[in-house]
Amino acid sequence: MATLVVVTHGVGNHPEDFYLAWEEILRAHHPDGDFQVVGLWWEDLLEKVAEKFPIVEDEFADVVAAFGFGQLAKLLDSSTFDQVRDFFMDVLVYLAMGEMTDYIQTSVALRLKEVLRDQGAEAEETLLIGHSLGAVSLPHVVWRERNAIGYIPYRGLILLAPPLGMASPLPSVIKDPLGAMPGVHGMDRLQILTAFAREWDEGALHLLINRHDIVCADVRFPVGGVAVDPIPVRQGFRDAELAVLEAECAGSVSRFTQGAADPRKVAANHDVALYLQRPELDGAFAHLIGEAP
Amino acid sequence: MRRPAKGGAWLVVASLLLVAAPAAAGNVPAVAELDVYIDQVKGLAAQLPDPPGDDGEIRAYLVGCVERATFLRDLAASPETERPLLFIELKRFTAYRNGAKDSLGKLTPLGRRLLRQENRKAWPPLGHYLMDDYVASLVIRKALFERKYFEEDDPKQANLLEGWINSRFDLLRSRDGEEAWYRSHGVSAWEATVRTEPVVLVSHSTDVAVLFAGGLLYNFFPEVGQDPDDPFAASVKDDLWSRQVKRVGLRGGAGALFGGGGPSLLLAAGMQLRAISLWATYEPEETAWSLAVGVSDWRWLKRLRPILPYFGGP
């Protein structure tokens, strides 16, 4: 039976049929693979919450600038900076608006179940792929399901450019993406990662991280002959966190370097198409859809 | 239990239902399925060395799972056990397992393999019985969140401070699986508001003021369940309170009164019903009390427009 591949977008303006572009690349790389791609669209939820809390788009942007993002603005052209700012604004919408995090997680979790119902698929034959902020919401959603039924029923989870390593500068106000996992009260980051990685079979969990992608890595850009990290918050996992993931679920982290550490390449280095064409993804995807090596 | 052996049994069952009432108590595992789980986990524990050495934690976890499963199995085997009680015990077993898994420390490669086998092979046939309840809880919680935050009477726009306060305090925030008199499926009926809003004095003068006001509101939730024709849709049944009153609460604030002599300090305490607040106001400079009306949702101004001229409005 064909593997159902449910893909989840990140930030940006995504149409409901965003998954078609993903499918085209996956098909090109796996022409003989027996799988079906469907999209888990949640753009409307982010917009609904952003509309409810417009201060994120207005005054709060100044607060973010006050955290030191002004340096980033100097490095990037205005268009690229707007994209980066929009990303962090969407992260804030998702994580900083109190019960809205719970609301979005609940709604996305329900949509995932509806997708499976509509496709007539079982979770055990379903592979989940998330990119960017979608690579945050998917772990949250499957963890919510795990809390309810005692295990994660999906065959596998692939996270492209996951901002899960991001550390909040004010964790008591804005949760870390890891701290926003439902029901992890009292657990530290290493405990959360340990518990999450242990829930998967070996080979079922994959995180793909481009070292030159500012969303999931602390990229240093050359400024006046000196390598500078212009973003004041930590985006990438710490070494100890990567070690935990690797120890608890061997082979779960793939780090690579693609694209120049150039402020003009910030968007390109985060592009989902870059990740979908990586050989690391080819291997993980082939394994999880049961494709012969 | 049809015929409780002891007089307090009904009370116990009633309290269990109150603590962890399932959103949808569906099928429950049969004795044979529980036996399979118990045998499998015992088999996993038997693979550990004796003494377990560095595998002591995983051994304790597996033994704990067997004990809980045996209790559940005995409950399932009893003809007096009713299905809702068994379902609640299955949920408690699940919560126990989750907590035990999360608190496991460092594991050896053998420990990791045994944990995976228990978790990915032995448990799923039991955990699968909770899936319908999980979907039901998603449907219901989503509907409750939308009633609380996105319904017509709630201001279309809120602010960061409200978001933070409502996620900060136990009384206000949602809690998965936690029930209390003020909660429905974990969603709290209480809500804090911190807003700037216009008010119009309606006694002694018709001056206009702007208040920075905080409040604690209680939302009257409707009865929410799954739509019988579509388990992914909510069936919402309003009662008189949830339909007509929707939310009510107390508020306090301070702001500026724009009278003839320029702005002056105005203090206020009030009560909010839906989007409308009735305020008792006090001007310290004039030592004057008054009454005022305010709206926390500016869209209500459209509805009030026909009567605003009577209160000094447009």
Coordinates of N, CA, C and O in Angstrom, one line a residue, chain B residues 83-228:
Chain B
R83 N -17.8 -0.2 31.6 CA -16.9 0.2 30.6 C -16.3 1.6 30.8 O -15.0 1.8 30.7
P84 N -17.0 2.6 31.2 CA -16.4 3.9 31.5 C -15.3 3.8 32.5 O -14.3 4.5 32.4
L85 N -15.5 3.0 33.6 CA -14.5 2.9 34.6 C -13.2 2.3 34.0 O -12.1 2.8 34.3
L86 N -13.4 1.3 33.2 CA -12.2 0.6 32.6 C -11.5 1.6 31.7 O -10.3 1.7 31.6
F87 N -12.3 2.4 31.0 CA -11.7 3.4 30.1 C -10.9 4.4 30.9 O -9.8 4.8 30.5
I88 N -11.4 4.9 32.0 CA -10.7 5.9 32.8 C -9.4 5.3 33.3 O -8.4 5.9 33.4
E89 N -9.5 4.0 33.7 CA -8.3 3.4 34.2 C -7.2 3.2 33.1 O -6.0 3.3 33.4
L90 N -7.7 3.0 31.9 CA -6.8 2.9 30.8 C -6.1 4.3 30.6 O -4.9 4.3 30.3
K91 N -6.8 5.3 30.7 CA -6.3 6.7 30.6 C -5.3 6.9 31.7 O -4.2 7.5 31.5
R92 N -5.6 6.5 32.9 CA -4.7 6.6 34.0 C -3.4 5.8 33.8 O -2.3 6.3 34.1
F93 N -3.5 4.7 33.2 CA -2.4 3.8 32.9 C -1.5 4.6 31.9 O -0.3 4.6 32.0
T94 N -2.1 5.1 30.9 CA -1.4 5.9 29.9 C -0.6 7.1 30.5 O 0.5 7.3 30.1
A95 N -1.3 7.8 31.3 CA -0.7 8.9 32.0 C 0.5 8.5 32.8 O 1.6 9.1 32.8
Y96 N 0.3 7.4 33.5 CA 1.4 6.8 34.3 C 2.6 6.4 33.4 O 3.8 6.8 33.7
R97 N 2.3 5.7 32.3 CA 3.4 5.3 31.4 C 4.1 6.6 30.8 O 5.4 6.6 30.8
N98 N 3.4 7.6 30.4 CA 4.0 8.8 29.9 C 4.9 9.4 30.9 O 6.1 9.8 30.6
G99 N 4.5 9.5 32.1 CA 5.3 10.1 33.1 C 6.5 9.3 33.4 O 7.6 9.8 33.6
A100 N 6.3 8.0 33.5 CA 7.4 7.1 33.8 C 8.5 7.1 32.6 O 9.7 7.1 32.9
K101 N 8.0 7.2 31.4 CA 8.9 7.2 30.3 C 9.7 8.5 30.3 O 10.9 8.6 30.1
D102 N 9.0 9.6 30.6 CA 9.7 11.0 30.6 C 10.7 11.1 31.7 O 11.6 11.9 31.6
S103 N 10.5 10.4 32.7 CA 11.5 10.5 33.9 C 12.6 9.5 33.8 O 13.5 9.5 34.7
L104 N 12.6 8.7 32.8 CA 13.7 7.7 32.7 C 15.0 8.5 32.4 O 15.1 9.4 31.6
G105 N 16.1 8.1 33.1 CA 17.4 8.7 32.9 C 18.1 8.1 31.8 O 17.5 7.6 30.8
K106 N 19.4 8.0 31.9 CA 20.3 7.5 30.9 C 20.0 6.0 30.7 O 19.9 5.3 31.7
L107 N 19.9 5.5 29.5 CA 19.6 4.1 29.3 C 20.8 3.5 28.5 O 21.5 4.2 27.8
T108 N 21.0 2.2 28.8 CA 22.0 1.5 28.0 C 21.4 1.1 26.6 O 20.2 1.2 26.5
P109 N 22.2 0.7 25.7 CA 21.6 0.3 24.4 C 20.5 -0.8 24.6 O 19.5 -0.7 23.9
L110 N 20.8 -1.7 25.5 CA 19.8 -2.7 25.8 C 18.5 -2.1 26.3 O 17.4 -2.4 25.9
G111 N 18.7 -1.1 27.2 CA 17.5 -0.5 27.8 C 16.7 0.3 26.7 O 15.5 0.2 26.7
R112 N 17.4 1.0 25.8 CA 16.7 1.7 24.8 C 15.9 0.7 23.9 O 14.8 1.0 23.5
R113 N 16.6 -0.4 23.6 CA 15.9 -1.4 22.7 C 14.6 -1.9 23.4 O 13.6 -2.0 22.7
L114 N 14.7 -2.2 24.7 CA 13.6 -2.8 25.4 C 12.5 -1.7 25.5 O 11.3 -2.1 25.3
L115 N 12.9 -0.5 25.7 CA 11.9 0.6 25.8 C 11.1 0.7 24.5 O 9.9 0.8 24.4
R116 N 11.9 0.7 23.4 CA 11.3 0.8 22.1 C 10.3 -0.3 21.8 O 9.2 -0.2 21.2
Q117 N 10.7 -1.5 22.2 CA 9.8 -2.7 21.9 C 8.5 -2.6 22.7 O 7.5 -2.9 22.2
E118 N 8.7 -2.1 24.0 CA 7.5 -2.0 24.8 C 6.6 -0.9 24.2 O 5.4 -1.0 24.1
N119 N 7.2 0.2 23.8 CA 6.5 1.4 23.3 C 6.0 1.2 21.9 O 4.8 1.7 21.7
R120 N 6.7 0.7 21.0 CA 6.3 0.6 19.6 C 5.7 -0.7 19.2 O 5.0 -0.7 18.2
K121 N 5.9 -1.7 20.0 CA 5.3 -3.0 19.6 C 4.2 -3.5 20.6 O 3.1 -3.9 20.2
A122 N 4.5 -3.5 21.9 CA 3.5 -4.0 22.8 C 2.4 -3.1 23.1 O 1.2 -3.5 23.2
W123 N 2.7 -1.8 23.3 CA 1.6 -0.8 23.8 C 0.6 -0.4 22.7 O -0.6 -0.3 23.0
P124 N 1.0 -0.2 21.4 CA 0.0 0.3 20.5 C -1.4 -0.4 20.4 O -2.4 0.3 20.3
P125 N -1.5 -1.7 20.5 CA -2.8 -2.3 20.5 C -3.7 -1.8 21.6 O -4.9 -1.7 21.5
L126 N -3.1 -1.4 22.8 CA -3.9 -0.8 23.9 C -4.1 0.6 23.7 O -5.2 1.2 23.8
G127 N -3.0 1.4 23.3 CA -3.2 2.8 23.1 C -4.1 3.2 22.0 O -4.8 4.2 22.1
H128 N -4.3 2.3 21.0 CA -5.2 2.6 19.9 C -6.6 2.8 20.4 O -7.4 3.5 19.8
Y129 N -7.0 2.2 21.5 CA -8.3 2.3 22.1 C -8.6 3.8 22.5 O -9.8 4.1 22.8
L130 N -7.6 4.5 22.7 CA -7.8 5.9 23.1 C -7.9 6.9 22.0 O -8.1 8.1 22.2
M131 N -7.8 6.4 20.7 CA -7.7 7.3 19.6 C -9.0 8.1 19.4 O -9.0 9.3 19.2
D132 N -10.2 7.5 19.5 CA -11.4 8.2 19.4 C -11.6 9.3 20.4 O -12.1 10.4 20.1
D133 N -11.2 9.0 21.6 CA -11.3 10.0 22.7 C -10.4 11.1 22.4 O -10.7 12.3 22.7
Y134 N -9.2 10.9 21.8 CA -8.3 11.9 21.5 C -8.9 12.9 20.4 O -8.9 14.1 20.6
V135 N -9.4 12.3 19.4 CA -10.1 13.1 18.3 C -11.2 13.9 18.9 O -11.4 15.1 18.6
A136 N -12.0 13.2 19.8 CA -13.1 14.0 20.4 C -12.6 15.2 21.2 O -13.2 16.2 21.2
S137 N -11.5 14.9 21.9 CA -11.0 16.0 22.7 C -10.5 17.2 21.9 O -10.7 18.4 22.2
L138 N -9.9 16.9 20.7 CA -9.5 17.9 19.8 C -10.7 18.7 19.3 O -10.7 20.0 19.3
V139 N -11.7 18.0 18.9 CA -12.9 18.7 18.3 C -13.5 19.6 19.4 O -13.8 20.8 19.1
I140 N -13.6 19.1 20.6 CA -14.3 19.9 21.6 C -13.4 21.1 22.1 O -13.9 22.2 22.2
R141 N -12.2 20.8 22.3 CA -11.3 21.9 22.7 C -11.2 23.0 21.7 O -11.2 24.2 22.0
K142 N -11.1 22.7 20.4 CA -11.1 23.7 19.4 C -12.3 24.5 19.4 O -12.3 25.8 19.3
A143 N -13.5 23.9 19.5 CA -14.7 24.6 19.6 C -14.8 25.6 20.8 O -15.2 26.7 20.7
L144 N -14.3 25.1 21.9 CA -14.3 25.9 23.2 C -13.3 27.1 23.0 O -13.6 28.2 23.4
F145 N -12.1 26.9 22.5 CA -11.2 28.0 22.2 C -11.8 29.0 21.3 O -11.7 30.2 21.5
E146 N -12.5 28.5 20.3 CA -13.1 29.5 19.3 C -14.2 30.3 20.0 O -14.4 31.5 19.8
R147 N -14.9 29.6 20.9 CA -16.0 30.4 21.6 C -15.4 31.4 22.5 O -15.9 32.5 22.6
K148 N -14.3 31.0 23.2 CA -13.7 31.9 24.2 C -13.0 33.1 23.5 O -13.0 34.2 24.1
Y149 N -12.3 32.9 22.4 CA -11.4 33.9 21.9 C -11.9 34.5 20.5 O -11.4 35.6 20.1
F150 N -12.7 33.8 19.8 CA -13.0 34.3 18.4 C -14.5 34.6 18.1 O -14.8 34.8 17.0
E151 N -15.3 34.5 19.2 CA -16.7 34.7 18.9 C -17.0 36.2 18.7 O -16.2 37.1 19.1
E152 N -18.2 36.5 18.3 CA -18.5 37.9 17.9 C -18.3 38.9 19.0 O -17.9 40.0 18.8
D153 N -18.7 38.5 20.2 CA -18.7 39.5 21.3 C -17.3 39.8 21.8 O -17.1 40.8 22.5
D154 N -16.3 38.9 21.5 CA -15.0 39.2 22.0 C -14.3 40.2 21.1 O -14.6 40.2 19.8
P155 N -13.6 41.1 21.6 CA -12.9 42.1 20.7 C -12.1 41.4 19.6 O -11.4 40.4 19.9
K156 N -12.2 41.9 18.5 CA -11.5 41.2 17.4 C -10.0 41.2 17.6 O -9.3 40.3 17.1
Q157 N -9.5 42.2 18.3 CA -8.1 42.4 18.5 C -7.8 42.4 20.0 O -8.4 43.0 20.8
A158 N -6.8 41.6 20.4 CA -6.4 41.5 21.8 C -4.9 42.0 21.8 O -4.4 42.6 20.8
N159 N -4.2 41.8 22.9 CA -2.9 42.3 23.0 C -2.0 41.3 23.7 O -2.4 40.3 24.3
L160 N -0.7 41.6 23.6 CA 0.3 40.6 24.1 C 0.2 40.4 25.6 O 0.3 39.3 26.1
L161 N -0.1 41.5 26.3 CA -0.2 41.4 27.7 C -1.4 40.4 28.1 O -1.2 39.6 29.0
E162 N -2.5 40.5 27.5 CA -3.6 39.6 27.7 C -3.2 38.2 27.4 O -3.5 37.3 28.2
G163 N -2.5 38.0 26.3 CA -2.1 36.7 25.9 C -1.2 36.1 27.0 O -1.3 34.9 27.4
W164 N -0.3 36.9 27.5 CA 0.7 36.4 28.5 C 0.0 36.1 29.8 O 0.2 35.0 30.4
I165 N -0.9 37.0 30.3 CA -1.6 36.7 31.5 C -2.4 35.5 31.4 O -2.4 34.6 32.3
N166 N -3.1 35.3 30.3 CA -4.0 34.2 30.2 C -3.3 32.9 30.1 O -3.9 31.8 30.2
S167 N -2.0 32.9 29.8 CA -1.2 31.7 29.7 C -0.4 31.5 31.0 O 0.3 30.4 31.1
R168 N -0.4 32.5 31.9 CA 0.5 32.4 33.0 C -0.1 31.8 34.2 O 0.6 31.1 35.0
F169 N -1.4 32.0 34.4 CA -2.0 31.6 35.7 C -2.9 30.3 35.5 O -3.6 30.3 34.5
D170 N -2.8 29.4 36.5 CA -3.5 28.2 36.4 C -5.0 28.4 36.2 O -5.7 27.7 35.5
L171 N -5.5 29.4 36.9 CA -6.9 29.7 36.9 C -7.4 30.0 35.4 O -8.5 29.7 35.1
L172 N -6.5 30.6 34.7 CA -6.9 31.1 33.4 C -6.5 30.2 32.2 O -7.2 30.2 31.2
R173 N -5.5 29.5 32.3 CA -5.0 28.8 31.1 C -5.6 27.4 31.0 O -6.1 26.8 32.0
S174 N -5.5 26.8 29.9 CA -6.1 25.5 29.6 C -5.1 24.5 30.2 O -3.9 24.7 30.2
R175 N -5.7 23.4 30.6 CA -4.9 22.2 31.1 C -5.4 21.0 30.5 O -6.6 20.6 30.8
D176 N -4.6 20.3 29.7 CA -5.0 19.1 29.1 C -5.5 18.1 30.1 O -4.7 17.8 31.1
G177 N -6.7 17.6 30.0 CA -7.2 16.5 30.8 C -7.6 16.9 32.2 O -8.0 16.0 33.0
E178 N -7.4 18.2 32.6 CA -7.7 18.6 33.9 C -9.2 19.1 34.0 O -9.6 19.9 33.2
E179 N -9.9 18.6 35.0 CA -11.3 19.1 35.1 C -11.4 19.9 36.4 O -10.8 19.5 37.4
A180 N -12.3 20.8 36.4 CA -12.6 21.6 37.6 C -14.0 22.3 37.2 O -14.4 22.3 36.1
W181 N -14.6 22.9 38.3 CA -15.9 23.4 38.0 C -15.9 24.5 37.0 O -16.9 24.8 36.3
Y182 N -14.8 25.2 36.9 CA -14.7 26.3 35.9 C -14.0 25.9 34.6 O -13.6 26.7 33.8
R183 N -13.8 24.6 34.4 CA -13.2 24.1 33.2 C -14.1 23.2 32.4 O -14.9 22.5 33.0
S184 N -14.0 23.3 31.1 CA -14.7 22.4 30.2 C -13.6 21.7 29.3 O -13.0 22.4 28.6
H185 N -13.4 20.4 29.5 CA -12.4 19.7 28.7 C -11.1 20.4 28.8 O -10.3 20.5 27.8
G186 N -10.7 20.9 30.0 CA -9.4 21.5 30.2 C -9.4 22.9 29.9 O -8.4 23.6 30.4
V187 N -10.3 23.5 29.2 CA -10.3 24.9 28.9 C -11.0 25.7 30.0 O -12.1 25.4 30.4
S188 N -10.2 26.7 30.5 CA -10.8 27.5 31.6 C -11.8 28.5 31.1 O -11.6 29.1 30.1
A189 N -12.9 28.6 31.9 CA -13.9 29.6 31.6 C -13.5 31.0 32.0 O -14.0 32.0 31.5
W190 N -12.4 31.1 32.8 CA -12.0 32.4 33.2 C -11.0 33.1 32.2 O -10.3 32.3 31.5
E191 N -11.1 34.4 32.1 CA -10.3 35.1 31.2 C -9.9 36.4 31.7 O -10.8 37.1 32.2
A192 N -8.7 36.8 31.6 CA -8.2 38.1 32.0 C -8.3 39.1 30.8 O -8.0 38.7 29.7
T193 N -8.7 40.3 31.1 CA -8.6 41.3 30.0 C -7.8 42.5 30.5 O -7.9 42.9 31.6
V194 N -7.1 43.0 29.6 CA -6.3 44.3 29.9 C -6.4 45.1 28.6 O -5.8 44.8 27.6
R195 N -7.3 46.1 28.7 CA -7.6 46.8 27.4 C -7.8 48.3 27.7 O -8.1 48.8 28.8
T196 N -7.6 49.1 26.6 CA -7.9 50.5 26.6 C -9.2 50.7 25.9 O -9.4 50.1 24.8
E197 N -10.1 51.3 26.6 CA -11.4 51.5 25.9 C -12.1 52.8 26.3 O -11.8 53.4 27.3
P198 N -12.9 53.3 25.4 CA -13.6 54.5 25.6 C -14.9 54.3 26.5 O -15.5 53.3 26.4
V199 N -15.2 55.3 27.3 CA -16.4 55.2 28.1 C -17.1 56.6 28.0 O -16.4 57.6 27.7
V200 N -18.4 56.6 28.2 CA -19.2 57.8 28.1 C -19.9 57.9 29.4 O -20.6 57.0 29.9
L201 N -19.7 59.1 30.1 CA -20.4 59.3 31.4 C -21.9 59.5 31.1 O -22.3 60.2 30.1
V202 N -22.7 58.9 31.9 CA -24.1 59.0 31.7 C -24.9 59.7 32.8 O -26.1 59.8 32.8
S203 N -24.2 60.1 33.9 CA -24.9 60.9 34.9 C -24.0 62.1 35.2 O -22.8 62.0 35.2
H204 N -24.6 63.2 35.6 CA -23.9 64.5 35.9 C -23.3 65.1 34.7 O -23.1 66.4 34.7
S205 N -22.8 64.4 33.8 CA -22.2 65.0 32.6 C -22.3 63.9 31.5 O -22.6 62.8 31.7
T206 N -21.9 64.3 30.3 CA -21.9 63.4 29.1 C -20.4 63.4 28.6 O -20.2 63.2 27.4
D207 N -19.5 63.7 29.4 CA -18.1 63.7 29.0 C -17.6 62.3 28.5 O -18.2 61.3 29.0
V208 N -16.6 62.3 27.8 CA -16.0 61.1 27.3 C -14.7 60.9 28.0 O -13.9 61.8 28.2
A209 N -14.4 59.6 28.3 CA -13.1 59.3 28.9 C -12.5 58.0 28.2 O -13.2 57.3 27.5
V210 N -11.2 57.9 28.4 CA -10.5 56.7 27.9 C -9.9 56.0 29.1 O -9.2 56.6 29.9
L211 N -10.3 54.7 29.3 CA -9.8 54.0 30.5 C -8.8 52.9 30.1 O -9.0 52.3 29.1
F212 N -7.8 52.7 30.9 CA -6.9 51.6 30.8 C -7.4 50.6 31.9 O -7.3 50.9 33.1
A213 N -8.1 49.5 31.4 CA -8.8 48.7 32.4 C -8.4 47.3 32.4 O -8.1 46.7 31.3
G214 N -8.4 46.7 33.5 CA -8.2 45.2 33.7 C -9.5 44.6 34.2 O -10.3 45.2 34.8
G215 N -9.6 43.3 33.9 CA -10.8 42.6 34.3 C -10.7 41.1 34.4 O -9.7 40.6 33.8
L216 N -11.6 40.5 35.1 CA -11.6 39.1 35.2 C -13.0 38.6 34.7 O -14.0 38.9 35.4
L217 N -13.1 37.9 33.6 CA -14.4 37.6 33.0 C -14.6 36.1 33.2 O -13.6 35.3 33.1
Y218 N -15.8 35.7 33.3 CA -16.2 34.3 33.3 C -17.0 34.0 32.0 O -18.0 34.7 31.7
N219 N -16.6 33.1 31.2 CA -17.3 32.7 30.0 C -18.3 31.6 30.3 O -17.9 30.6 30.9
F220 N -19.5 31.7 29.9 CA -20.5 30.6 30.0 C -20.3 29.8 28.7 O -20.7 30.2 27.6
F221 N -19.7 28.6 28.9 CA -19.5 27.7 27.8 C -20.8 27.0 27.4 O -21.5 26.5 28.3
P222 N -21.0 26.7 26.1 CA -22.1 25.8 25.7 C -21.7 24.4 26.0 O -20.5 24.1 26.3
E223 N -22.6 23.5 25.8 CA -22.3 22.1 25.9 C -21.8 21.7 24.5 O -22.4 21.9 23.5
V224 N -20.5 21.2 24.5 CA -19.9 20.9 23.2 C -19.6 19.4 23.1 O -19.1 18.8 24.1
G225 N -20.0 18.8 22.0 CA -19.6 17.4 21.8 C -19.3 17.2 20.3 O -19.2 18.1 19.5
Q226 N -19.2 15.9 19.9 CA -18.9 15.6 18.5 C -20.3 15.6 17.8 O -21.3 15.1 18.3
D227 N -20.2 16.1 16.5 CA -21.4 16.0 15.7 C -21.7 14.5 15.4 O -20.7 13.8 14.9
P228 N -22.8 14.0 15.6 CA -23.1 12.5 15.4 C -22.9 12.1 13.9 O -22.5 11.0 13.6

